[in-house]
mmCIF file with all atom_site columns, C-alpha atoms in Angstrom:
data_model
loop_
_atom_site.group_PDB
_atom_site.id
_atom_site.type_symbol
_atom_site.label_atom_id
_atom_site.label_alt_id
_atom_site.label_comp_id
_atom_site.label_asym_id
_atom_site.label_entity_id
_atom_site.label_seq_id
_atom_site.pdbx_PDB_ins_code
_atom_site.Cartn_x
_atom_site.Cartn_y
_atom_site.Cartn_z
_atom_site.occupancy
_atom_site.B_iso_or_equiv
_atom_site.pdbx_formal_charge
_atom_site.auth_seq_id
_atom_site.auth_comp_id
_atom_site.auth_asym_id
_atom_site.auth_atom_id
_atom_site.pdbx_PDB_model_num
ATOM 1   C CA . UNK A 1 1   ? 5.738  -149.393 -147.400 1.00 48.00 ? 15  UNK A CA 1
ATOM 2   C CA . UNK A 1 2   ? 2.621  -148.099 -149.041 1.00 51.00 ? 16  UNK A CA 1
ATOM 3   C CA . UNK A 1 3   ? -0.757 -149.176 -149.534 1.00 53.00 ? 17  UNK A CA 1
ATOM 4   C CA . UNK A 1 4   ? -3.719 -147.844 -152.238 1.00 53.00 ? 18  UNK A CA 1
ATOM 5   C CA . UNK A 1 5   ? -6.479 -145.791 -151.478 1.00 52.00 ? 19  UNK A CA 1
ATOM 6   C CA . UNK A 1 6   ? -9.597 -145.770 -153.064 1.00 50.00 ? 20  UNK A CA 1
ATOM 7   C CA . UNK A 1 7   ? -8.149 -142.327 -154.764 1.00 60.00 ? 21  UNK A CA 1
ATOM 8   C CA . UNK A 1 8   ? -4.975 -143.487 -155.846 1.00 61.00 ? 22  UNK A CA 1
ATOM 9   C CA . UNK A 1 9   ? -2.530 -142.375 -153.326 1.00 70.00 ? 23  UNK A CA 1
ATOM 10  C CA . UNK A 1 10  ? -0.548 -144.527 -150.990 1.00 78.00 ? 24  UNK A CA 1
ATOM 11  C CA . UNK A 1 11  ? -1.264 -144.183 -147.503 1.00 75.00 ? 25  UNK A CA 1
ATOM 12  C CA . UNK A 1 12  ? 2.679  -144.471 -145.296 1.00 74.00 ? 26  UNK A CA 1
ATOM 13  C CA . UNK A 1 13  ? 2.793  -147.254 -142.791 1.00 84.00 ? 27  UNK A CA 1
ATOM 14  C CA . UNK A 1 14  ? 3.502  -146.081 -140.040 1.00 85.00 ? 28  UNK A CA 1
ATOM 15  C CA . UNK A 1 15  ? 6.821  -145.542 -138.456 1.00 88.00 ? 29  UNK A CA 1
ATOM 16  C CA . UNK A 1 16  ? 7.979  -147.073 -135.634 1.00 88.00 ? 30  UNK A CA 1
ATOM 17  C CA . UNK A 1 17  ? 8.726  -145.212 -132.672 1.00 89.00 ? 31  UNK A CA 1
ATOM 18  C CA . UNK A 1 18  ? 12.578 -146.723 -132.900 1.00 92.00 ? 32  UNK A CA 1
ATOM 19  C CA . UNK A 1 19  ? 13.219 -145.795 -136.531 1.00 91.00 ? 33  UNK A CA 1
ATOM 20  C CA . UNK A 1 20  ? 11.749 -141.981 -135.734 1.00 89.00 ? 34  UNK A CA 1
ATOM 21  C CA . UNK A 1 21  ? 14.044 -141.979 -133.390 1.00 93.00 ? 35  UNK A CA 1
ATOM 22  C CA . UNK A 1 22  ? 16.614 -142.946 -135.668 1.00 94.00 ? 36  UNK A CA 1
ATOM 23  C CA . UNK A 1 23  ? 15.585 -140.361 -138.278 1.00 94.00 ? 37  UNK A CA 1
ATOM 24  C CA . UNK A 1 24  ? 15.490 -137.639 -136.130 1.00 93.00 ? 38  UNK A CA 1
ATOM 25  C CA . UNK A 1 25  ? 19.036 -138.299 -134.677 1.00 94.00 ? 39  UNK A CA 1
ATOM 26  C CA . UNK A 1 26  ? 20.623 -138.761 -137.805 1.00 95.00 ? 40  UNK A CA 1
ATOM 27  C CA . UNK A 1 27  ? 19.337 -135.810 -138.934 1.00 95.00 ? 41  UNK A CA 1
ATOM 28  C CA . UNK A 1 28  ? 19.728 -133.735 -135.588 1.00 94.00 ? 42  UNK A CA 1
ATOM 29  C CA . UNK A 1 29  ? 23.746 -134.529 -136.583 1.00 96.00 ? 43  UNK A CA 1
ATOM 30  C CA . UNK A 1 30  ? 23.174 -133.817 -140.452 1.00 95.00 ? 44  UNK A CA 1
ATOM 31  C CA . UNK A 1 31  ? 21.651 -129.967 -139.260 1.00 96.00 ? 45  UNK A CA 1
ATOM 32  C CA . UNK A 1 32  ? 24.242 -129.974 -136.808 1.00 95.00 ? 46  UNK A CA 1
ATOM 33  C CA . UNK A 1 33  ? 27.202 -130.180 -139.191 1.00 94.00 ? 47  UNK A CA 1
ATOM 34  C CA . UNK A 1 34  ? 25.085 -127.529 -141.330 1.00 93.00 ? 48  UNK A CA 1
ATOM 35  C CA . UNK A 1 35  ? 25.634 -125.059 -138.148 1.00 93.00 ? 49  UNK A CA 1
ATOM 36  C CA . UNK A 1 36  ? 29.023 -125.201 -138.132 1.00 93.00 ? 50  UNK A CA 1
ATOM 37  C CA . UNK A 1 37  ? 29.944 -122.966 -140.910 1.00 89.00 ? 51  UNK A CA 1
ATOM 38  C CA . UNK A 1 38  ? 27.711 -120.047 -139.432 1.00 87.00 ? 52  UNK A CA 1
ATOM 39  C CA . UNK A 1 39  ? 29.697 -120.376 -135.990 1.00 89.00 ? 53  UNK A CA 1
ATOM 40  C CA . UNK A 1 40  ? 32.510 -120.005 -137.998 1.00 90.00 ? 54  UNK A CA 1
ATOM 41  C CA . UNK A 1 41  ? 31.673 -117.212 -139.804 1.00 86.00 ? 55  UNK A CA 1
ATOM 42  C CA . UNK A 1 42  ? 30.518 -115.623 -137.468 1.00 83.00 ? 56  UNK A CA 1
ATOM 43  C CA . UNK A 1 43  ? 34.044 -116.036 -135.801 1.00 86.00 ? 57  UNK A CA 1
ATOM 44  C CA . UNK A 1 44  ? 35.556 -114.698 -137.854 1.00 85.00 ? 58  UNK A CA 1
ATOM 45  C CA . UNK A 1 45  ? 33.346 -111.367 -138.737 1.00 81.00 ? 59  UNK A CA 1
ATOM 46  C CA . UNK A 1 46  ? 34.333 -110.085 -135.141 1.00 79.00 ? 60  UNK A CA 1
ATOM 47  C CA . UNK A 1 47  ? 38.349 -111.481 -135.450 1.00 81.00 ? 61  UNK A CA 1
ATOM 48  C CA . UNK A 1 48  ? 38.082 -109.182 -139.143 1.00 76.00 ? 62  UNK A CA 1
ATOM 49  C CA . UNK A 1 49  ? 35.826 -106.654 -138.643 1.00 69.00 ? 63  UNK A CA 1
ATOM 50  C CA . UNK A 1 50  ? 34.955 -106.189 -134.746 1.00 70.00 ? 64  UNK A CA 1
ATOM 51  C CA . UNK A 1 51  ? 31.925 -105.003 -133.810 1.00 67.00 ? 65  UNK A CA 1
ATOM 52  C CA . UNK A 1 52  ? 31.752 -102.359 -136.956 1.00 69.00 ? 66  UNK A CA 1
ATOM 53  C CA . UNK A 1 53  ? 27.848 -102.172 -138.572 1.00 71.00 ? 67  UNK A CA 1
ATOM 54  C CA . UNK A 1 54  ? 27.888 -99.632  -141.560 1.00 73.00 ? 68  UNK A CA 1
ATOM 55  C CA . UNK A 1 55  ? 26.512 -96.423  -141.128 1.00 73.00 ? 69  UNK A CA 1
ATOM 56  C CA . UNK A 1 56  ? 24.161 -96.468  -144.291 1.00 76.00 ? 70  UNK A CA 1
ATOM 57  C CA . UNK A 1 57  ? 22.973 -100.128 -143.482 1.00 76.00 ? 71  UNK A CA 1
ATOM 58  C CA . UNK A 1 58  ? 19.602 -100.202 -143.923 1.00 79.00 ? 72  UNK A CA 1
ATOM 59  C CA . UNK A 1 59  ? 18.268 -101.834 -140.457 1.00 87.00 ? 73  UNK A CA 1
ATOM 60  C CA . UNK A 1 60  ? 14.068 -101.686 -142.518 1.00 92.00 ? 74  UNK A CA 1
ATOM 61  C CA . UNK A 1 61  ? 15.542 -104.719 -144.937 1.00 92.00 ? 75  UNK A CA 1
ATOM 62  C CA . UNK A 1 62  ? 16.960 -106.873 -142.359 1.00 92.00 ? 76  UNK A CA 1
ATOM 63  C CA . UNK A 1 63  ? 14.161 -106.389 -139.816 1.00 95.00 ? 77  UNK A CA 1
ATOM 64  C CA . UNK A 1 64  ? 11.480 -107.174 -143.070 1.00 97.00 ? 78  UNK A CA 1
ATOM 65  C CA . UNK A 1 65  ? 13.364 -110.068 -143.821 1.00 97.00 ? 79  UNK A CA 1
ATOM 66  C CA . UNK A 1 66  ? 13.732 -111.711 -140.270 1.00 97.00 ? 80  UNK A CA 1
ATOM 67  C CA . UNK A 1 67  ? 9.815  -110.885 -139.724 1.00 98.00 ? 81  UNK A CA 1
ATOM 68  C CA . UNK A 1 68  ? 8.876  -113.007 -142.984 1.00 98.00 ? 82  UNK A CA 1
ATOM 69  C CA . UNK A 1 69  ? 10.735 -115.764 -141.656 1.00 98.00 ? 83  UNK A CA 1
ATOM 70  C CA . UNK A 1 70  ? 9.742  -115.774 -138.257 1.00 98.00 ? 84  UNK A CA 1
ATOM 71  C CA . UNK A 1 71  ? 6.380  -115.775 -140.047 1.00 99.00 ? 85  UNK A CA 1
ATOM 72  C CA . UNK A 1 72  ? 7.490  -118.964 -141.789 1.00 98.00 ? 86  UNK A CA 1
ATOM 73  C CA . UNK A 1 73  ? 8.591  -120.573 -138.989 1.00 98.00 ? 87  UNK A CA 1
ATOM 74  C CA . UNK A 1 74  ? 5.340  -120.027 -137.424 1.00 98.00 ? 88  UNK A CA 1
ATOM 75  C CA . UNK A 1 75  ? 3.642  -121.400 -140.630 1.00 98.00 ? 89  UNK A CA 1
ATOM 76  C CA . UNK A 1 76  ? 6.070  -124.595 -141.201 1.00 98.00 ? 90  UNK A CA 1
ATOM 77  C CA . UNK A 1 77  ? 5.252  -125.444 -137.058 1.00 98.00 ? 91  UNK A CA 1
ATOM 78  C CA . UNK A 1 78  ? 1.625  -125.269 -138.131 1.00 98.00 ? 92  UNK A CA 1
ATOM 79  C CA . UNK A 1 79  ? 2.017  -127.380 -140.849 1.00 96.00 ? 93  UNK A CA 1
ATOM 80  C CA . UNK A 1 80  ? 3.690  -130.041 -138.900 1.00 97.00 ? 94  UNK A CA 1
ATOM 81  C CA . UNK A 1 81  ? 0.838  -129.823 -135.734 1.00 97.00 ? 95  UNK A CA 1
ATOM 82  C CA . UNK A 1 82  ? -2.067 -130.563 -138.459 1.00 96.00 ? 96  UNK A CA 1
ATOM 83  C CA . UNK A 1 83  ? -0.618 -133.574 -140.242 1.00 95.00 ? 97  UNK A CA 1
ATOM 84  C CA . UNK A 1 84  ? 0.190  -134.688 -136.639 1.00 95.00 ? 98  UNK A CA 1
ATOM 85  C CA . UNK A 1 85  ? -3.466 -134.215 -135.870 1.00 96.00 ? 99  UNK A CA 1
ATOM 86  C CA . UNK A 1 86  ? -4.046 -136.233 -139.610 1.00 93.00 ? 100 UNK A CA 1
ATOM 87  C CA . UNK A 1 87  ? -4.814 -132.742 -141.212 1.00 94.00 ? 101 UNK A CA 1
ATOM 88  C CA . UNK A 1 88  ? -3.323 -133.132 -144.356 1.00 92.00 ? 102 UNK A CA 1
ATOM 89  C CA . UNK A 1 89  ? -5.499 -129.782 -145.637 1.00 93.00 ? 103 UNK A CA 1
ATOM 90  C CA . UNK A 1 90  ? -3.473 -128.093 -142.672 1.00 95.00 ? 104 UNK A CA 1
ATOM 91  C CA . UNK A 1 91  ? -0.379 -129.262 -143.508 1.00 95.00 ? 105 UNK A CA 1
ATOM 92  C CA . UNK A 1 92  ? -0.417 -128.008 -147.126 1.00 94.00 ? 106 UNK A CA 1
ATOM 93  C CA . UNK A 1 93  ? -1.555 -124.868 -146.065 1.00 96.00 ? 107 UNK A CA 1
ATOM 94  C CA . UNK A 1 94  ? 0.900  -124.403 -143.635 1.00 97.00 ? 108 UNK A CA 1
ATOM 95  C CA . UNK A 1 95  ? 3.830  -125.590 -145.793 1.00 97.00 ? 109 UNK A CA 1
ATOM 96  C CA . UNK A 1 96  ? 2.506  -123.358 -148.742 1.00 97.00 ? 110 UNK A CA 1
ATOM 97  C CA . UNK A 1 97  ? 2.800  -120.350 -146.460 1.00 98.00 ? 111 UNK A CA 1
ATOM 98  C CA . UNK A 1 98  ? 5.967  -120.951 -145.267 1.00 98.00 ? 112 UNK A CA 1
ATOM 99  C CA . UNK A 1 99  ? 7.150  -121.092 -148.672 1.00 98.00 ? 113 UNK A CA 1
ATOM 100 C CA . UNK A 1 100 ? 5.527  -117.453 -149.451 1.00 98.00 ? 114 UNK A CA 1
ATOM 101 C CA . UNK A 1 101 ? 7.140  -116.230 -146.189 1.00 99.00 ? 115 UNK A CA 1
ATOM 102 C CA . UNK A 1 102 ? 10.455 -117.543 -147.309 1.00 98.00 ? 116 UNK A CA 1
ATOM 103 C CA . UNK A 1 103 ? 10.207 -116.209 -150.979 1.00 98.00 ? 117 UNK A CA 1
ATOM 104 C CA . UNK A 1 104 ? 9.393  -112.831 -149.207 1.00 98.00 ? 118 UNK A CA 1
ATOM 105 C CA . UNK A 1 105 ? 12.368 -113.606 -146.765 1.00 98.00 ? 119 UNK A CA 1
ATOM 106 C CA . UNK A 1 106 ? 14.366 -114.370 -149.836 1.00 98.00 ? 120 UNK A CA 1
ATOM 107 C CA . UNK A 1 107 ? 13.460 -111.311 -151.875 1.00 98.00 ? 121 UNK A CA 1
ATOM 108 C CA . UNK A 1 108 ? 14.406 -109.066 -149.000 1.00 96.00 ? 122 UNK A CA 1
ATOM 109 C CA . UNK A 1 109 ? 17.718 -110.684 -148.258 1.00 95.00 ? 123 UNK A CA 1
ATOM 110 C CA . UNK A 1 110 ? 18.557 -110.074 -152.252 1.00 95.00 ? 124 UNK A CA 1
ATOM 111 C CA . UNK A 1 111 ? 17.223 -106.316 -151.803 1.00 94.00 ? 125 UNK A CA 1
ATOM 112 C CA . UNK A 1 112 ? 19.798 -106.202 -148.564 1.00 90.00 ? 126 UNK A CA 1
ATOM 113 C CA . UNK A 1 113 ? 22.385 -107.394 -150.661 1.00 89.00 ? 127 UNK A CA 1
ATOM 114 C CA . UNK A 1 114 ? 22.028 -105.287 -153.670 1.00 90.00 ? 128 UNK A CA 1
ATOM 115 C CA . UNK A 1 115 ? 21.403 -101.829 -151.774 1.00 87.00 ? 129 UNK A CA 1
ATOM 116 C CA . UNK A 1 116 ? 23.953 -102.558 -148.860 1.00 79.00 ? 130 UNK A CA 1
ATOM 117 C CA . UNK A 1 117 ? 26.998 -100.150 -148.724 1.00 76.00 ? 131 UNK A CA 1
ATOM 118 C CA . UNK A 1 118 ? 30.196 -102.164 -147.434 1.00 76.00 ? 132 UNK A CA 1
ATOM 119 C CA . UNK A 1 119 ? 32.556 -103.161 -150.267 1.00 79.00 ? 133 UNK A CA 1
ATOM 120 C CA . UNK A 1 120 ? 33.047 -106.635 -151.185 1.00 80.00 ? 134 UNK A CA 1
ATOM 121 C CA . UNK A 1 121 ? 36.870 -106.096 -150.278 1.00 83.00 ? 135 UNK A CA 1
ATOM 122 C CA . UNK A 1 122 ? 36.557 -105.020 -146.739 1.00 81.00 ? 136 UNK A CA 1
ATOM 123 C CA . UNK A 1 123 ? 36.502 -107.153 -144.011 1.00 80.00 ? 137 UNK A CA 1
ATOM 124 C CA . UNK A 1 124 ? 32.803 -106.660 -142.958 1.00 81.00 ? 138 UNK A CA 1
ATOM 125 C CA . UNK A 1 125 ? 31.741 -106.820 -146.597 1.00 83.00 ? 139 UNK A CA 1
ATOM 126 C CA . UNK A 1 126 ? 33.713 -109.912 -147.314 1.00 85.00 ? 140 UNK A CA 1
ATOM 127 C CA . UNK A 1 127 ? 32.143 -112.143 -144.097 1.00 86.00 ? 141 UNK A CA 1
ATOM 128 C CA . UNK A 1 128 ? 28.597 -109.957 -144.833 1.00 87.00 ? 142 UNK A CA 1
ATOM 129 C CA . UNK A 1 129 ? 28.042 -111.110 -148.199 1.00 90.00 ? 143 UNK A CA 1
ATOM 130 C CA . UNK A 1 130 ? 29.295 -114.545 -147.433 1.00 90.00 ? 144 UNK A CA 1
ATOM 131 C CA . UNK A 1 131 ? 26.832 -114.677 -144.448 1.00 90.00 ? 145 UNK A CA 1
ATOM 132 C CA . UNK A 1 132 ? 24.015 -113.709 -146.431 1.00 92.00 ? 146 UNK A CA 1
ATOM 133 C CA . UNK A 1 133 ? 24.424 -116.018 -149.315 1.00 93.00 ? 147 UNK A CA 1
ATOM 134 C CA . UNK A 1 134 ? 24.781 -118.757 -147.285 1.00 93.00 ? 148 UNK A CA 1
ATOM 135 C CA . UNK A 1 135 ? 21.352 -117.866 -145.402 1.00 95.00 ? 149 UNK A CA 1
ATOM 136 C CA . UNK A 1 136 ? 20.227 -117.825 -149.049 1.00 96.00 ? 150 UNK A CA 1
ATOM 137 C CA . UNK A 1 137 ? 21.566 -120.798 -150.206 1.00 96.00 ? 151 UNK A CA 1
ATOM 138 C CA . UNK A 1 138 ? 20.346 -122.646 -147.138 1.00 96.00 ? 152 UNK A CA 1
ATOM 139 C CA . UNK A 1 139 ? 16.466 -120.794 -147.632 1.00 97.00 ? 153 UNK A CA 1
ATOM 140 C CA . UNK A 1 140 ? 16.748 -122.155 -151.055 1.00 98.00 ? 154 UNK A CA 1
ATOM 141 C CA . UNK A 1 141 ? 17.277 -125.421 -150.368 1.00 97.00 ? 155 UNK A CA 1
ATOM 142 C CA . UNK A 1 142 ? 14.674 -125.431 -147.992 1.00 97.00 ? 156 UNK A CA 1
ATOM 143 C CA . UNK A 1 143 ? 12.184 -123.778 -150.824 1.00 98.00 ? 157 UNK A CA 1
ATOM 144 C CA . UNK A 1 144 ? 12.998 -127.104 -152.785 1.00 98.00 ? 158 UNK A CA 1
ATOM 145 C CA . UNK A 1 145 ? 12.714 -129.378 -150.253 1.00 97.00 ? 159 UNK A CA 1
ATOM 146 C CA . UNK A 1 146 ? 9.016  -127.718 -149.462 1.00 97.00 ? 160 UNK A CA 1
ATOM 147 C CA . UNK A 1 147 ? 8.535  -128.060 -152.973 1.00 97.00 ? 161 UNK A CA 1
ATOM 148 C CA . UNK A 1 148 ? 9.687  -131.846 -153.197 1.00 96.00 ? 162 UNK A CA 1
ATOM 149 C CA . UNK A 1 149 ? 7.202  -132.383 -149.507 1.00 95.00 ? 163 UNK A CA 1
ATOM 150 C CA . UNK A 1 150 ? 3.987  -130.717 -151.327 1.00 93.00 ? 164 UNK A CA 1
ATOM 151 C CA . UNK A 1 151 ? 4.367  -133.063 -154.019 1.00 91.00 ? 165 UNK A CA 1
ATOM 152 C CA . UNK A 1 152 ? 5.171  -136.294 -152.341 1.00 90.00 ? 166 UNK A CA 1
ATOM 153 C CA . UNK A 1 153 ? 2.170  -134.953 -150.585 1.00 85.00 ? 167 UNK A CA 1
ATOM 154 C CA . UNK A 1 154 ? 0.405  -135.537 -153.631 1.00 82.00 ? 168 UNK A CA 1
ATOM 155 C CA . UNK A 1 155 ? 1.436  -139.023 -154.405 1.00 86.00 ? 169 UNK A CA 1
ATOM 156 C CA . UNK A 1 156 ? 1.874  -140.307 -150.835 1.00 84.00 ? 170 UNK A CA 1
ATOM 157 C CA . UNK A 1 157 ? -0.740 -139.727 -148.360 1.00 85.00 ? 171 UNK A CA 1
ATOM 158 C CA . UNK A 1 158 ? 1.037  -138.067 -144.956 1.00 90.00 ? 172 UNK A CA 1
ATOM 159 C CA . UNK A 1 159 ? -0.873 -139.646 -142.112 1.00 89.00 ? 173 UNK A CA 1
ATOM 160 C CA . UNK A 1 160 ? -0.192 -138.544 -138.359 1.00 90.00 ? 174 UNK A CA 1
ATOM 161 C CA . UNK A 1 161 ? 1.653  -142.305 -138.345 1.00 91.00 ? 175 UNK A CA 1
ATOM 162 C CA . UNK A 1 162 ? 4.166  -141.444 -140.875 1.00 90.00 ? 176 UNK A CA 1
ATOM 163 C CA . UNK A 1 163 ? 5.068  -137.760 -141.796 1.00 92.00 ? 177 UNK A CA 1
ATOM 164 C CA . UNK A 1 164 ? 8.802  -138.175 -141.255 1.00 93.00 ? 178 UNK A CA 1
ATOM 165 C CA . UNK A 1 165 ? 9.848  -135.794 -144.482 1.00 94.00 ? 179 UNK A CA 1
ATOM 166 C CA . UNK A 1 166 ? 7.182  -132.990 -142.559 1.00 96.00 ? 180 UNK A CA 1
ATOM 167 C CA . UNK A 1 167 ? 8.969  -133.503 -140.098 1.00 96.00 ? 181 UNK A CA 1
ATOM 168 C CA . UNK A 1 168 ? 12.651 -133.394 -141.567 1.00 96.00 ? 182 UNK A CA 1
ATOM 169 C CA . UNK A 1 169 ? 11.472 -130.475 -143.796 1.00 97.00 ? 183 UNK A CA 1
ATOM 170 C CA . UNK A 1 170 ? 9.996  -128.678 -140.831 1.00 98.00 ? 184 UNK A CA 1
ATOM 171 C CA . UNK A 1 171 ? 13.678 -129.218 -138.672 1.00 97.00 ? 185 UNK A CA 1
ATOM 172 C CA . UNK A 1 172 ? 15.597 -127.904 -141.681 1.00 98.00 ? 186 UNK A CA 1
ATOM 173 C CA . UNK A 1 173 ? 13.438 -124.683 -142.297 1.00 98.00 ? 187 UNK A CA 1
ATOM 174 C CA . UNK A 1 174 ? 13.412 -124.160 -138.448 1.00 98.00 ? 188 UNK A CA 1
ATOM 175 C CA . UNK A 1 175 ? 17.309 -124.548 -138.255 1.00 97.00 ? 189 UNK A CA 1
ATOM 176 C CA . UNK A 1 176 ? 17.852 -121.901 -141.408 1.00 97.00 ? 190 UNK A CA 1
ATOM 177 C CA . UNK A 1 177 ? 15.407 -119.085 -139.487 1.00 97.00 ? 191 UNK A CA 1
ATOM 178 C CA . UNK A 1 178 ? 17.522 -120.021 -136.597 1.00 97.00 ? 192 UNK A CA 1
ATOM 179 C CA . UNK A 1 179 ? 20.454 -118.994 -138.496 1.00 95.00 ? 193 UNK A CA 1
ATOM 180 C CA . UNK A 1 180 ? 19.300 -116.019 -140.355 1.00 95.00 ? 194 UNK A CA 1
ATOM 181 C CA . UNK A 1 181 ? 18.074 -114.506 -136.778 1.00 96.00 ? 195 UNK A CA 1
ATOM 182 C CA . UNK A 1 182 ? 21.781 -115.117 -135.363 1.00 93.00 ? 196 UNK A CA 1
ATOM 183 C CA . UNK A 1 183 ? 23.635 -113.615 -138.744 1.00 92.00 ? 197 UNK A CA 1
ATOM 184 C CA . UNK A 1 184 ? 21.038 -110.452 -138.340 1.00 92.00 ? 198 UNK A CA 1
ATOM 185 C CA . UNK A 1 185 ? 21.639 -109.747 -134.569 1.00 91.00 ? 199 UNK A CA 1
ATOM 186 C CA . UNK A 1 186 ? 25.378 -110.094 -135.511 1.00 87.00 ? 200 UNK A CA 1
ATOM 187 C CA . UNK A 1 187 ? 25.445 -108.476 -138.704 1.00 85.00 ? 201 UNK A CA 1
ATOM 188 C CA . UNK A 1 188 ? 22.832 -106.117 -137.809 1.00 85.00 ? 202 UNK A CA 1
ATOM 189 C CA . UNK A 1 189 ? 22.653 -105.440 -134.368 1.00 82.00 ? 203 UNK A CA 1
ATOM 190 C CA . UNK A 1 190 ? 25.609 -106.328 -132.793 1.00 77.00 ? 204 UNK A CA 1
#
C-alpha cells in the first residue's frame, strides 16, 4: 500500500519484518538457481580446456572490466545504505553510478570479446564466449532492473521502511559482480 504526498508520490508502507524476510529468502533461492549455470560452466571449461589461458589474451580488458564493476558494487552498496538512512538523494546517486560502472563494465567485456584470440570452435573459446555472454546478459538485466528502480523511484517514494526492490536490485547486481570476478580469475587467471 501507498499513500499521497503533498508532491504527488506515494510514500511505501512499510514492510514488515516477516514479509522482508520472506522477500529476501525467496529471492536468496531465485539468485541461487541463477548461480548454477556459472558452476557449471565453469565445470566444464577445466573438463574441455584445462587450465589453458591464451597467449595473446589481453589480461588490461579483463582487469578494466572487473575494476568498473567492483566500482559498481561499491556504488549499488551505497545506494542501498542511504535509502536505509531515508536518503533517497543517496540512493539515486548511488544507483546511477552503478549503472555508469556497469555500462563501462559492459563496454569492456564487448571490447574482450571482439579483440580476444581463441576460436569460437575450440574448447576454451566455446565455454569463453559462453561465459562472457552470460556475465553480459546477466549485467544487462541488471542495467534494466536499475533502470525500472530509478523510475519507480520516481513514482513511489523509497523510505528506509520499505525499499525492498533497492534491496532486490542491490542482491542481483551484487550476485552478477560476484560472478564476473569468478569467470575472470578462471578465465583469466587461472
Amino acid at each position: 500500500m501507498a499513500s499521497e504526498t503533498g508532491q504527488g508520490a506515494q510514500v511505501l508502507e512499510p514492510i514488515s519484518r516477516q514479509d522482508l524476510r520472506m522477500y529476501r529468502g525467496g529471492f536468496g533461492l531465485f539468485i541461487f538457481s541463477q548461480i548454477i549455470p556459472y558452476v557449471v560452466l565453469i565445470n566444464v571449461r577445466y573438463d574441455l580446456a584445462s587450465a589453458y589461458v591464451p597467449a595473446r589474451l589481453s589480461q588490461v580488458l579483463g582487469v578494466l572490466a572487473t575494476v568498473a564493476l567492483i566500482l559498481s558494487a561499491i556504488t549499488v552498496r551505497a545506494g542501498l545504505k542511504a535509502i536505509r538512512r531515508d536518503n533517497l538523494a543517496g540512493m539515486n546517486t548511488g544507483l546511477t553510478l552503478t549503472m555508469l560502472f556497469g555500462l563501462v563494465g559492459m563496454a569492456l567485456l564487448v571490447a574482450a570479446w571482439v579483440q580476444h584470440p581463441a576460436s569460437f570452435y575450440s574448447h576454451y573459446g566455446e565455454i569463453f564466449y559462453t561465459s562472457l555472454g552470460a556475465s553480459l546478459l546477466y549485467l544487462l538485466v541488471g542495467e534494466l532492473l536499475l533502470v525500472v528502480v530509478k523510475l519507480r523511484g520516481v513514482r513511489v517514494r523509497f523510505t528506509a521502511g520499505n525499499h525492498w526492490d533497492v534491496e532486490a536490485v542491490q542482491m542481483w547486481w551484487m550476485m552478477t559482480v560476484y560472478l564476473w570476478i569468478a569467470t575472470w580469475l578462471v578465465f583469466y587467471l587461472l
